[in-house]
Structures are given as structure tokens and as C-alpha cells.
Coordinates of C-alpha atoms in Angstrom, one line a residue:
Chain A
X127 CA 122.9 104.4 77.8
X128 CA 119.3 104.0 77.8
X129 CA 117.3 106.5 79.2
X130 CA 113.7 107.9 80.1
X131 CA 111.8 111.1 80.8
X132 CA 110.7 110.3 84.7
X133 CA 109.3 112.1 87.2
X134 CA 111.6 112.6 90.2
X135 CA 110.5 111.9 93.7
X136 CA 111.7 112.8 97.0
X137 CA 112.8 109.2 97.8
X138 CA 115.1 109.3 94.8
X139 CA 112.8 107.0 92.3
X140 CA 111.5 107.9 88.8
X141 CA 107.7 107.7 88.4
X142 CA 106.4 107.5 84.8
X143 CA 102.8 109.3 85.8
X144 CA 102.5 112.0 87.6
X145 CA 99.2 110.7 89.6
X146 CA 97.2 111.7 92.6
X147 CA 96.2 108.2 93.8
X148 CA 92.7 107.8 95.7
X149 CA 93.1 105.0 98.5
X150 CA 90.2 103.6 99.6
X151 CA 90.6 101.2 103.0
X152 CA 87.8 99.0 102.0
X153 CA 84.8 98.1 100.0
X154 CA 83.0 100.9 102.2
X155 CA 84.9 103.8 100.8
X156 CA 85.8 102.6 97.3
X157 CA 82.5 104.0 95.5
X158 CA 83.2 107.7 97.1
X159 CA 87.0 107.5 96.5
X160 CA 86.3 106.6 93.1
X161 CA 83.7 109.2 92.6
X162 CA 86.2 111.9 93.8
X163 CA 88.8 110.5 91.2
X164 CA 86.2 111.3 88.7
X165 CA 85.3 114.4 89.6
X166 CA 89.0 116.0 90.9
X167 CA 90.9 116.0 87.4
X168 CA 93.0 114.3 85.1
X169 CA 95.4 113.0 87.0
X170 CA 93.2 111.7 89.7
X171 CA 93.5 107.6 89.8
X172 CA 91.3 105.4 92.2
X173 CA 91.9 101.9 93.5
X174 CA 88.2 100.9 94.1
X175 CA 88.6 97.0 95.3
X176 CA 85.9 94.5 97.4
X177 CA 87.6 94.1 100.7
X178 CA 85.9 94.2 104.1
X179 CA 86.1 96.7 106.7
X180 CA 87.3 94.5 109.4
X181 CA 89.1 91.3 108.1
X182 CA 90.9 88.4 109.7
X183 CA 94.3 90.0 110.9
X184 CA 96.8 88.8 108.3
X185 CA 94.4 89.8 105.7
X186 CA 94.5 93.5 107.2
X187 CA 98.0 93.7 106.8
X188 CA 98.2 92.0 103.5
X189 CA 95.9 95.0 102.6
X190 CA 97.9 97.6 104.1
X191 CA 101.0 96.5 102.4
X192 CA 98.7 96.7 99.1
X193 CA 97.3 100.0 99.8
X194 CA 100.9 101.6 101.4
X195 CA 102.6 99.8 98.3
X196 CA 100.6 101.7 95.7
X197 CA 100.8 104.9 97.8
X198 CA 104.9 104.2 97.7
X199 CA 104.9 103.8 94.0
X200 CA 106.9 106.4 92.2
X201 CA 103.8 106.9 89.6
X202 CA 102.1 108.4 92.6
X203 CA 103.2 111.9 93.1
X204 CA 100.5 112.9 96.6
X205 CA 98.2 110.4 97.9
X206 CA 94.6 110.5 99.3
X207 CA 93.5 107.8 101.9
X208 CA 90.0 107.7 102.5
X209 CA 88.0 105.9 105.0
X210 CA 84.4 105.0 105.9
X211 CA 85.7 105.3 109.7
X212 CA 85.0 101.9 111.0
X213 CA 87.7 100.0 109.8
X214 CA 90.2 97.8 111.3
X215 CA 92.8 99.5 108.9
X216 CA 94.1 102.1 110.2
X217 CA 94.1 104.7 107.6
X218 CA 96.3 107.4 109.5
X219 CA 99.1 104.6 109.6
X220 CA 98.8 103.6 105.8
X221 CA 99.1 107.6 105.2
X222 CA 102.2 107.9 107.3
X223 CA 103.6 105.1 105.7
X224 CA 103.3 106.6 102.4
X225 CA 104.3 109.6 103.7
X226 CA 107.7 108.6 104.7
X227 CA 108.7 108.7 100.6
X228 CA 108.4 112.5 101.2
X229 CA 105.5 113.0 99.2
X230 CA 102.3 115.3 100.2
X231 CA 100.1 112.4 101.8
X232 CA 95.7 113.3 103.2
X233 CA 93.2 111.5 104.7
X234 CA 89.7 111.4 104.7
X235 CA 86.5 109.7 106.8
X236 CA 83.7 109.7 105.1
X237 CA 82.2 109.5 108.8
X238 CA 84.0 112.0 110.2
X239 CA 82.8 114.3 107.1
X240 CA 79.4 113.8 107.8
X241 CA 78.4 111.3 105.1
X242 CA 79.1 110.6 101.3
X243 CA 77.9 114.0 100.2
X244 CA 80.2 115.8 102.4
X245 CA 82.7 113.4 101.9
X246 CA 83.0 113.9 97.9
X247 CA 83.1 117.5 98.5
X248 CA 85.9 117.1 100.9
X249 CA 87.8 114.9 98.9
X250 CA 87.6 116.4 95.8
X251 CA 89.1 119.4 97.4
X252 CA 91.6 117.5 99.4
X253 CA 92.6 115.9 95.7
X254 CA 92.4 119.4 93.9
X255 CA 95.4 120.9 96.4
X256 CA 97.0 117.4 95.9
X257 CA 97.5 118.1 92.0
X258 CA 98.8 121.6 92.6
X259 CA 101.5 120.0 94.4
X260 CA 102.4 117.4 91.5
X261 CA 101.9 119.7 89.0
X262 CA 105.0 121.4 90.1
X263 CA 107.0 118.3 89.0
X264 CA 108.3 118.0 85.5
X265 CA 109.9 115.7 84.0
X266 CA 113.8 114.6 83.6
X267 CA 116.1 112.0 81.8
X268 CA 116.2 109.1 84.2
X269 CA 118.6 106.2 83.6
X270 CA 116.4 102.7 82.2
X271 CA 118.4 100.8 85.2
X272 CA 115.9 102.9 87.8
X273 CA 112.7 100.9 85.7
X274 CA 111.0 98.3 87.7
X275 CA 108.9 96.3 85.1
X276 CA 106.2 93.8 85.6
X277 CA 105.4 91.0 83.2
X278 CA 102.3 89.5 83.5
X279 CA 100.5 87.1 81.5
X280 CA 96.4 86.3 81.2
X281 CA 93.9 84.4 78.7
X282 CA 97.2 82.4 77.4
X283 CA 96.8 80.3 74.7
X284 CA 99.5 78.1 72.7
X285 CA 101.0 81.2 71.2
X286 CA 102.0 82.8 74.5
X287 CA 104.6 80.4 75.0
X288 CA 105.7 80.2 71.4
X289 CA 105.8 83.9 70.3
X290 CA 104.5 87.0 72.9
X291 CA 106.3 85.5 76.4
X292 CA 109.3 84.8 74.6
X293 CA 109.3 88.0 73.2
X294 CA 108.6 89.8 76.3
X295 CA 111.4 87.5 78.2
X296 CA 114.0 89.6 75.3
X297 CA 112.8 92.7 76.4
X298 CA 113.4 91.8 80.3
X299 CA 116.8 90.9 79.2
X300 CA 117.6 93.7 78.1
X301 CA 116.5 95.9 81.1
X302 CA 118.4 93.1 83.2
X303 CA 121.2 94.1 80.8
X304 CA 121.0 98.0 81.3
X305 CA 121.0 97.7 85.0
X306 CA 117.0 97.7 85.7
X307 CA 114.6 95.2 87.4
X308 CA 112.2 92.8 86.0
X309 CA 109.5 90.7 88.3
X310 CA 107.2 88.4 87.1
X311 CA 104.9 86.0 89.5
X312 CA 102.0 83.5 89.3
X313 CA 103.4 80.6 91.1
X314 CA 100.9 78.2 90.6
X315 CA 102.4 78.6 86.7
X316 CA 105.8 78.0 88.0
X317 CA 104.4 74.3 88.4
X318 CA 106.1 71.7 86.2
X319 CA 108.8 74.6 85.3
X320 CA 110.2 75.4 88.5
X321 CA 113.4 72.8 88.4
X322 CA 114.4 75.6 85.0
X323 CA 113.7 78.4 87.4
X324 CA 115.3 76.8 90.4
X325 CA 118.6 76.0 87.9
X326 CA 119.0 79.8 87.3
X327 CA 118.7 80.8 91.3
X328 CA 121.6 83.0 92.2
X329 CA 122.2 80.9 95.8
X330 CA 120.8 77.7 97.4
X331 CA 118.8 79.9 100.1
X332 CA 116.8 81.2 97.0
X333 CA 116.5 78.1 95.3
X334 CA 115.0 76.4 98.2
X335 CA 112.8 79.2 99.0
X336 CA 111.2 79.2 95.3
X337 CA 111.0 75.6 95.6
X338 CA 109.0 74.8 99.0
X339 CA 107.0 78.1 97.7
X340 CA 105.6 76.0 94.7
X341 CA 105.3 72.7 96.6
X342 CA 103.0 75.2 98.8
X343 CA 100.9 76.0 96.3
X344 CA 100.6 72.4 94.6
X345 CA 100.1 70.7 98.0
X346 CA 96.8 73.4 98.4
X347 CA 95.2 70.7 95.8
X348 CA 96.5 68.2 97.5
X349 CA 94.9 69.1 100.7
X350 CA 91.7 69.7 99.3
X351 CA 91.8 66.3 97.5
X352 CA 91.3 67.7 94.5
X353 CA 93.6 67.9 91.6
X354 CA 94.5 71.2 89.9
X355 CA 93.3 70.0 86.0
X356 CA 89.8 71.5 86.7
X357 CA 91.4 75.1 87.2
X358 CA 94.8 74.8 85.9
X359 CA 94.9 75.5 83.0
X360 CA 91.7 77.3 82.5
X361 CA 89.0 76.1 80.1
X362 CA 90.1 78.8 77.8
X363 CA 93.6 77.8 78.0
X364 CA 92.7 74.3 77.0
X365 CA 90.8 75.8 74.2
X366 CA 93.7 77.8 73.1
X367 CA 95.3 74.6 72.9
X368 CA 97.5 74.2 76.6
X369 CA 96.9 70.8 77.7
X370 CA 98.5 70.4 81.0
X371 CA 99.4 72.6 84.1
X372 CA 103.4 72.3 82.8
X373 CA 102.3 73.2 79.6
X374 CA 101.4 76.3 80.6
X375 CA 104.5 77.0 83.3
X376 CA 106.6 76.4 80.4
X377 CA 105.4 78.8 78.2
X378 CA 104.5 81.3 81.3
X379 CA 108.1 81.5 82.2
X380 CA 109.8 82.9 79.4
X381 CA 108.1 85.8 80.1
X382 CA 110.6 86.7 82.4
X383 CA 113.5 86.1 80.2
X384 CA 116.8 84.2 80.7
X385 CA 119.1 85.8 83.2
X386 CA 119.4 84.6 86.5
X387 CA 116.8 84.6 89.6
X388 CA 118.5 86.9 92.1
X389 CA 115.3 87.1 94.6
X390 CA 111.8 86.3 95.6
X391 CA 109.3 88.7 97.1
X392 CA 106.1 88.0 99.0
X393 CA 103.2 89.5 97.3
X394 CA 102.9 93.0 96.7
X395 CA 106.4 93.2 98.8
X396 CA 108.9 95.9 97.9
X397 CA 111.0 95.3 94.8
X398 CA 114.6 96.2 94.6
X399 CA 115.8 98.8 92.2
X400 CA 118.1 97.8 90.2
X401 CA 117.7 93.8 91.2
X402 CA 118.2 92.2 87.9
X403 CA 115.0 89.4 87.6
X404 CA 113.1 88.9 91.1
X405 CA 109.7 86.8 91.3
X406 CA 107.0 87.3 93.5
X407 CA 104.7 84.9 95.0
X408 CA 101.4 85.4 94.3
X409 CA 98.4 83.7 93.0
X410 CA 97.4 82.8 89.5
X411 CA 94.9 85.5 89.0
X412 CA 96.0 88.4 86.8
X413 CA 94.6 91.6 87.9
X414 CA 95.5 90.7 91.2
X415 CA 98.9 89.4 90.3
X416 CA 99.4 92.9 88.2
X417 CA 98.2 94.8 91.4
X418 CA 101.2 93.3 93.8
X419 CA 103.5 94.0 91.7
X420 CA 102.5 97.7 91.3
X421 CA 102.4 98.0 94.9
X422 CA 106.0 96.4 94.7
X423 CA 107.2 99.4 93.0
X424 CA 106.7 98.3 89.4
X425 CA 106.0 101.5 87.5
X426 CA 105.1 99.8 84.2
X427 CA 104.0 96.3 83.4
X428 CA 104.0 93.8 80.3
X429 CA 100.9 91.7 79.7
X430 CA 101.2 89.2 77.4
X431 CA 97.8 87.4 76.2
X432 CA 96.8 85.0 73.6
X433 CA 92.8 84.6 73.7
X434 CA 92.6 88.3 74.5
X435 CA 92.4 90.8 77.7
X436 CA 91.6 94.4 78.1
X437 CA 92.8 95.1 81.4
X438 CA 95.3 97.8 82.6
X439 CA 95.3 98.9 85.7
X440 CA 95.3 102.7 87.5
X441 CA 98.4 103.8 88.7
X442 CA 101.3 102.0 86.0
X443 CA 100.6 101.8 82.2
X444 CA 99.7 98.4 81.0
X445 CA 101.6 97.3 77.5
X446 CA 99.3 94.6 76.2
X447 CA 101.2 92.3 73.9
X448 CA 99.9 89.4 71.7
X449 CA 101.5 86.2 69.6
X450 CA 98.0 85.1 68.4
X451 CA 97.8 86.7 64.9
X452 CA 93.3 86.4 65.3
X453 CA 93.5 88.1 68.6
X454 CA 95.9 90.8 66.9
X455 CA 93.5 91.7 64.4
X456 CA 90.1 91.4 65.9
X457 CA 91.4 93.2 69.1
X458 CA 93.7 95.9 67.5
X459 CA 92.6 98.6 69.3
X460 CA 93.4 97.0 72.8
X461 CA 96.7 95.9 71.5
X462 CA 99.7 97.4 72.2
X463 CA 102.4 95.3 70.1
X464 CA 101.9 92.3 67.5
X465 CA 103.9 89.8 68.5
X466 CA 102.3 87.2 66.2
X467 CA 104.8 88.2 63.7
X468 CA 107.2 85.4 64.9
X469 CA 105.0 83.0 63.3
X470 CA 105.8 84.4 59.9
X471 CA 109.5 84.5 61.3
X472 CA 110.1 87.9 62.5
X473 CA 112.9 87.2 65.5
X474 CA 112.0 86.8 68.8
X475 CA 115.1 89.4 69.4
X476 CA 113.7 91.6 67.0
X477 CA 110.1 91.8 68.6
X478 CA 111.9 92.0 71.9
X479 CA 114.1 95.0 70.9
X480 CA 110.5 96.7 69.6
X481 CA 109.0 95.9 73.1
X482 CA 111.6 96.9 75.1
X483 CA 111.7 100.6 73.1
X484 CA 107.9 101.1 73.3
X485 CA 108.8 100.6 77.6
X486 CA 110.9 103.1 77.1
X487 CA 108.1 105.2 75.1
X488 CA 105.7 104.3 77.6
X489 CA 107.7 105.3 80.5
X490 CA 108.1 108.2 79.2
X491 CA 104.8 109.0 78.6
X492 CA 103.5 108.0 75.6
X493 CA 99.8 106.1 76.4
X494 CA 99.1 102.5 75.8
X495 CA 95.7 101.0 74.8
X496 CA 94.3 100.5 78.0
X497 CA 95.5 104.0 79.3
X498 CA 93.4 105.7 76.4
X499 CA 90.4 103.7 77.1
X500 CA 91.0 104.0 80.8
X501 CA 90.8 100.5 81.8
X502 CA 91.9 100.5 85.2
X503 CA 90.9 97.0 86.8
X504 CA 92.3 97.0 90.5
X505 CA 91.5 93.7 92.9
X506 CA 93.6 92.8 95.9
X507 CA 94.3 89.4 96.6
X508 CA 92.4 87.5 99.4
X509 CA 93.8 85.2 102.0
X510 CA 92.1 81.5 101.8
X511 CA 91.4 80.3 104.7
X512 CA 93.9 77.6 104.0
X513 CA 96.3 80.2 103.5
X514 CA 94.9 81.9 106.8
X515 CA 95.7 78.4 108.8
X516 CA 99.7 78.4 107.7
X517 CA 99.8 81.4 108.5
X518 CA 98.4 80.8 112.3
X519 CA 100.6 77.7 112.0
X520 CA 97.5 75.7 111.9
X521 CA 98.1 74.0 109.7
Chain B
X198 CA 110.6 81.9 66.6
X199 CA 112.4 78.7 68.6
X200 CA 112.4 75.2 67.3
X201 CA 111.4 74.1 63.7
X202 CA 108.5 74.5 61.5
X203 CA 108.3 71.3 59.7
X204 CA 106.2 71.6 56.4
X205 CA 105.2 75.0 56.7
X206 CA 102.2 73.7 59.7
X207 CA 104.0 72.2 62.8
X208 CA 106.1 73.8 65.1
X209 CA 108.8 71.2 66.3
X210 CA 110.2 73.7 69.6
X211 CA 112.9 71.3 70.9
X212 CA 114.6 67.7 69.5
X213 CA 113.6 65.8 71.8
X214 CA 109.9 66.6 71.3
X215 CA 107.4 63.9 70.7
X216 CA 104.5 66.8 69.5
X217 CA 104.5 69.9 66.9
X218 CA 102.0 72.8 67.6
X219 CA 99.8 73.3 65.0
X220 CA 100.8 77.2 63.5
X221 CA 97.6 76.9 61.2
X222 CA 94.0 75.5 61.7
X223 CA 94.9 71.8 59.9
X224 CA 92.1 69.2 58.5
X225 CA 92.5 65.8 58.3
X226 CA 95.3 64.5 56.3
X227 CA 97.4 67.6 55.8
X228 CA 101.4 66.0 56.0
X229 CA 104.1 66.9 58.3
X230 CA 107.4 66.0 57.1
X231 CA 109.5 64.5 59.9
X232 CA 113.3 63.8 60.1
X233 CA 112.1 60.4 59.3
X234 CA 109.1 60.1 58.2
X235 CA 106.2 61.8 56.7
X236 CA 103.0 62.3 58.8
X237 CA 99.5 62.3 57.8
X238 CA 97.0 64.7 60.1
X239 CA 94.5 62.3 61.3
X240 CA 91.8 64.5 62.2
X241 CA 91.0 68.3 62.5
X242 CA 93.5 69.9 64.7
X243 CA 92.8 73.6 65.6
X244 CA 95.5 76.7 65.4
X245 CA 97.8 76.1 68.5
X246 CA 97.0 72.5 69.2
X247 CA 99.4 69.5 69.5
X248 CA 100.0 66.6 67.0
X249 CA 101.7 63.1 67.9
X250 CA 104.6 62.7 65.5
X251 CA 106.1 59.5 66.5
X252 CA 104.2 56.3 68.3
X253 CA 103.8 57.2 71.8
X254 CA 102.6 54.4 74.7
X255 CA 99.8 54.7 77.2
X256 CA 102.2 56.0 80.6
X257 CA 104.9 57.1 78.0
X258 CA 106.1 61.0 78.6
X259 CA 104.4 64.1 76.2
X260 CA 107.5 66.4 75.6
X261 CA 106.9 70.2 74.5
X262 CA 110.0 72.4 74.8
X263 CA 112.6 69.8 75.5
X264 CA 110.3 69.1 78.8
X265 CA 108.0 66.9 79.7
X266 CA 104.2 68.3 79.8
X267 CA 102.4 64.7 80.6
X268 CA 101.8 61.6 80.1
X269 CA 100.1 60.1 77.9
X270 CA 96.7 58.5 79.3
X271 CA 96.3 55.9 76.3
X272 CA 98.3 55.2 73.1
X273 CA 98.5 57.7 70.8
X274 CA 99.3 57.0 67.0
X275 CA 101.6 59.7 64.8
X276 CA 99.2 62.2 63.5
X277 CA 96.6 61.9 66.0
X278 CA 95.5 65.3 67.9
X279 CA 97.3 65.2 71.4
X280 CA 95.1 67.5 74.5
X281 CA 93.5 66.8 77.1
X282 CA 91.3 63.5 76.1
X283 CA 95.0 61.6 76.0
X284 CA 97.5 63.6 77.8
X285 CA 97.3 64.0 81.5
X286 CA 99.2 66.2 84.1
X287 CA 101.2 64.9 86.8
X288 CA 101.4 67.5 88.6
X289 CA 99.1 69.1 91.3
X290 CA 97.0 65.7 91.2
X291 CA 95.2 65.7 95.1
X292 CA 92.7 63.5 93.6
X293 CA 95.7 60.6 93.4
X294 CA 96.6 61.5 97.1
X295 CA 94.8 59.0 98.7
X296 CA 95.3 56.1 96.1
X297 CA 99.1 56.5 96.1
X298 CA 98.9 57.1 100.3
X299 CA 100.2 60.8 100.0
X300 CA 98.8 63.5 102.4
X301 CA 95.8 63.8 102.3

């Protein structure tokens, strides 16, 4: 059986970091929550992000699910929510709601404090405590099945599909295998692919589900009157050599491997334990993609690039993998796993097997690339006000 | 790696595929050896990019993977470079609403 050294939380879940996480509300607070990060200790982790202190109301609570979602993630071990004091968010009901995992869960107003000074001091305090509680937690053998692992994809070029999202799509398989969860998302990249995904749905509900969820997101060009070829795929992708908006969804689906679809999530939505692959619907923007699934639960995630990325994210360890043999070399250091290797014929079994035992590594402890250099990119995704309209049932 | 690497320079993914992917920067008239035939690079093609290598009609389907990734926007000749100056989406296309009389 394949196993990990986890941290065990009150709500029964295995957290691979042991992390105080800083919660800012909005843009207001996000510069003082992330200087008290800074200044409380190691294991101190702000999610500084750019919304607004009183957005429209399905924006709030698609925020709130964020913000509660991270708090909720077993990598969190005591959170810190901290508020300028005039937002519509409610940041008493995001710490309850974090609170009901069991774990030690504070607020702060920055208004209430007296101002930013006062509020750093306060926090840092507040976050100092916080670590004395999850220092007390050490860590046991967990079972792989209790894994939730994201797969994400960014700056893809024609290798993505060809060697590193392949590769990943193995290592899913064999978490799948050993009982655990696997979630990738992006629909706008399900376009052109989605009758492969829709074959492997467990039931009709989810198959029909997935696909008015992609005509949703092609008929957004279509109501604009624009088509999707200026921004799908990316100037860079094109350069990379992806041609076509299918192209990409091809290549962008293998990611998640090959076993059945047994659900679909809304973004940043709670993933099951245990649930075998399960996609979430977000949009095709990576950081924020990566960010709803690490408020779905994901305690590590797979990123898969072929031009090149840095990012990571704060609260789970980001694996970067590439299948572009230029990008391995000139960005080594950011690089987590080679995956160019299938070019000169190494299996895409074999690199999955190597990927699949460094999430095991990683879970259980050991740092990737973008944890050493502390790349931590957090952004929460924005309703449009297309999006906004549906919603109302506008439109 | 999936598929077949034809001459040591294009990556033929499924059978039914009417492309290779470049798996090295090519110059013009490097040769892939087909089933059939063998085909002669006609220009540059960068690391990653597509190559034609049978006949293919303007409207006719671009297949990648065993799927189809476009259509072909004018006729492209074996060897010739195959992106976005003769290979169009069909998917996601608002800016045909109107002329076809979808939503709009």
C-alpha cells in the first residue's frame, strides 16, 4: 500500500504542511496580512489577492467559498482572518466556517485595531500563538487514497500534450488506482475534447452536466460575437506550435489521465476524498484555476508547462513538470521533473511512476522548486459580468 | 511516447493523422518517411510544429491524435508547415454567429 507522512487534522484529513494561513477578505487587508506572514515565522503563509471590499453578491460568496476553502484545506493547521472592517464579507462567518474542521481559527480588523501599525502587531501575535498550536502536530503514515491532487497546466506548448500531460495523466492513474482523488479543470480547454471526456462520464446526469458546462463557456464567444482564436490558444501557445483551440484540449486532457469521470465541481467547490478523477469548472487562467482547487481540498498539485512557468502557490506544494527538453535545461532550477525524456523514448509509464513517487515525496515533505524559492502566486477568480447575468437569470 | 516517430523527426500520434509534430527544429527539405511515401520538408518548421503528410483540400479535416483539430483554410501540399496561416478552428467561432444565423 502506498503511504505518506501527513499531518492529521481534527476533521480526519491528512495535510502535507503544517501552515498558519493569513486570510485576507479583500484587496484592503492583503498588504497587512501579508506583512504579518512575513514577520510571524516560518510557517506563516498569506493569500494576498486584488478583490474589492464590497462586490456584486455572487462575487462575495464566490470569495467566501475561496477564502473558507483554503482555511478548510488540510495543509492549514490554524487560520488567521483579517479584515480592513468595511467589507461586505463577513469575516467572523468565513472564520466559523473554517472553524467547524476543529482547527484553532482568529480574526482581525485592522479598523478595529486602530490602523495598519496596530494591526501587524496584533496579528503577528495572533499568528505567533497560532504556530504554538500546530507545532504540537507531528507527523503520521497516512494512506495515498486520502491525497487530493490537482493537475494543472500553463504556458503549454506542443510537448505538453505529447510528453509532460501524458505523463502526469499516469501518475493520476495511479492515485485513482490506490484509492485517492485527482481534479483537473480549465473548461474552456475541454473545448473540442469534451465528447472523449463526456465518453468516460460515470452516469448520463454527469455527462450532461460537463457538456452544457462547455457549451457555456464556448457560447460566452458567441455572445460577444467574437470568436475564441484571438485568446484561445494563447499567442505563446501558437508559438509553441498549438494551432487550434482543440489542439490544445487534446493535449490538456491527458493530464488527468484515463479512468473514468465520476464528478464535476463548481470552482473552488469541495472535492471528495477518495473520488477517483473529478473536474472542476473553472476558467482558463492558471493561478486562478490552481487556487480553486486548493480551496477544494487539493493538498498538492501537478503543473505541467512547456514554454515555461514559475508559479506555485502558498498553502499546497506546486510539482512543476516539463516535456520541452529547452525549457528543462534553461529553467532547471524551477523544474521539478524532466519529462522531455519521452522524446528520446523513456515511457510515458515510466515518467509517470517517477512523478507519482516524487507526490508521494512531496506530500511528505520534501520541497519542490517553487517552495524553495517561495513562489506563492494566489489570485481568485472574478465573475464577468456575463457570468454575473446567468447567474441573475438575466441572461 | 504515443504514436510513431517516422525518420527520427516527425511524431505520427495516431493512424488516422493527416500531420507529424516536428520533435526537432527541421529546415527545408529534411525527409519523412511515410507508410507510403517519402516526404520532403518544404520549408523551416520549428520544434513542435505540424507538417502536412498527405494532400489535404481547402475545408478538408486537420487530424492530431486520432481527432480532428481543424480544418484546413486552403490546400495544403505534403511537407508544407501546417498552423495557424492554413488551419482554422471550428470551434468557439462567435465571429461566424451572425453569417450562419446562430445566436447572436
Amino acid at each position: 500500500m502506498a503511504t505518506f507522512e501527513g499531518y492529521p487534522r481534527p476533521d480526519g484529513r491528512a495535510g502535507v504542511r503544517n501552515y498558519v494561513a493569513v486570510l485576507p477578505t479583500s484587496v484592503a487587508a492583503s498588504a497587512i496580512a501579508k506583512r504579518i506572514a512575513d514577520r510571524a515565522g516560518d510557517d506563516v503563509r498569506a493569500t494576498p489577492h486584488q478583490m474589492g471590499t464590497d462586490p456584486p453578491s455572487a462575487t462575495r460568496k464566490q470569495i467566501e467559498r475561496v477564502l473558507v476553502g483554503v482555511g478548510r484545506n488540510p495543509n492549514v493547521g490554524a487560520a488567521l482572518v483579517v479584515e480592513l472592517g468595511t467589507e461586505s464579507i463577513d469575516a467572523d462567518g468565513v472564520a466559523d466556517s473554517i472553524a467547524k474542521t476543529g482547527k484553532p481559527t482568529e480574526t482581525l480588523s485592522i479598523r478595529e485595531a486602530g490602523g495598519t501599525t496596530a494591526a501587524v502587531a496584533d496579528g503577528e501575535s495572533i499568528a505567533r500563538e497560532l504556530q504554538v498550536d500546530t507545532a504540537g502536530v507531528s507527523r503520521q503514515e497516512r494512506d495515498a487514497g486520502e491525497l487530493v491532487f490537482g493537475v494543472e497546466c500553463g504556458g503549454s506548448d506542443a510537448t505538453s500534450g505529447i510528453a509532460a500531460n501524458p505523463a502526469v495523466g499516469a501518475a493520476c492513474d495511479r492515485l485513482v488506482r490506490d484509492g485517492g482523488t485527482a481534479s483537473f479543470s480549465e473548461t474552456p480547454e475541454f473545448i473540442g475534447a469534451e465528447h472523449i471526456l463526456a465518453d468516460r462520464c460515470v452516469d448520463d446526469e454527469l455527462r450532461e452536466r460537463l457538456l452544457d458546462r462547455v457549451e457555456r463557456r464556448e457560447s460566452t464567444a458567441q455572445l460577444m460575437g467574437v470568436d475564441l482564436r484571438g485568446a484561445q490558444p494563447t499567442p505563446g501557445n501558437q508559438e509553441g506550435g498549438l494551432t487550434t483551440i482543440e489542439e490544445k484540449s487534446l493535449g490538456a486532457i491527458s493530464k488527468g489521465g484515463t479512468t473514468p469521470v465520476r464528478g464535476l465541481v463548481e470552482y473552488a467547490e469541495s472535492l471528495p476524498v477518495g473520488g477517483g478523477l473529478v473536474l472542476m469548472d473553472t476558467p482558463g487562467y492558471d493561478v486562478e484555476s490552481v487556487v480553486g482547487k486548493v480551496a477544494g481540498g487539493a493538498q498538492v498539485i501537478a503543473f505541467t508547462t512547456g514554454r515555461g512557468s514559475t508559479t506555485g502557490n502558498p498553502i499546497a506544494p506546486v510539482i512543476k513538470v516539463t516535456g520541452n527538453p529547452k525549457t528543462a535545461a534553461k529553467m532547471r532550477s524551477n523544474m521539478d521533473v524532466d519529462a522531455s525524456t519521452v522524446i528520446d523514448g523513456e515511457s510515458i509509464d515510466s515518467v509517470g511512476e517517477r512523478i507519482y513517487e516524487m507526490l508521494l515525496r512531496v506530500a511528505g515533505g520534501e520541497p519542490t522548486a517553487a517552495e524553495i524559492r517561495r513562489l506563492e502566486e494566489f489570485a481568485i477568480n472574478e465573475l464577468q459580468p456575463n457570468e454575473l447575468a446567468e447567474l441573475r437569470g438575466g441572461a | 511516447m504515443k504514436g510513431e516517430v517516422l525518420g527520427g523527426l516527425g511524431l505520427h500520434m495516431a493512424e488516422t493523422d493527416n500531420v507529424v509534430t516536428a520533435i526537432d527544429d527541421l529546415e527545408t527539405g529534411a525527409t519523412i518517411p511515410t507508410a507510403d511515401e517519402t516526404i520532403e520538408v518544404g520549408e523551416d518548421v520549428p520544434f513542435g510544429h505540424k507538417i502536412a503528410i498527405v494532400p489535404i483540400e481547402r475545408g478538408e479535416r486537420i487530424v492530431k491524435y486520432g481527432e480532428t483539430i481543424g480544418e484546413a483554410s486552403e490546400p495544403i501540399d505534403p511537407g508544407e508547415w501546417v498552423h495557424t496561416h492554413n488551419c482554422e478552428s471550428t470551434r468557439g467561432r462567435g465571429d461566424l454567429a451572425d453569417a450562419t444565423g446562430g445566436s447572436a
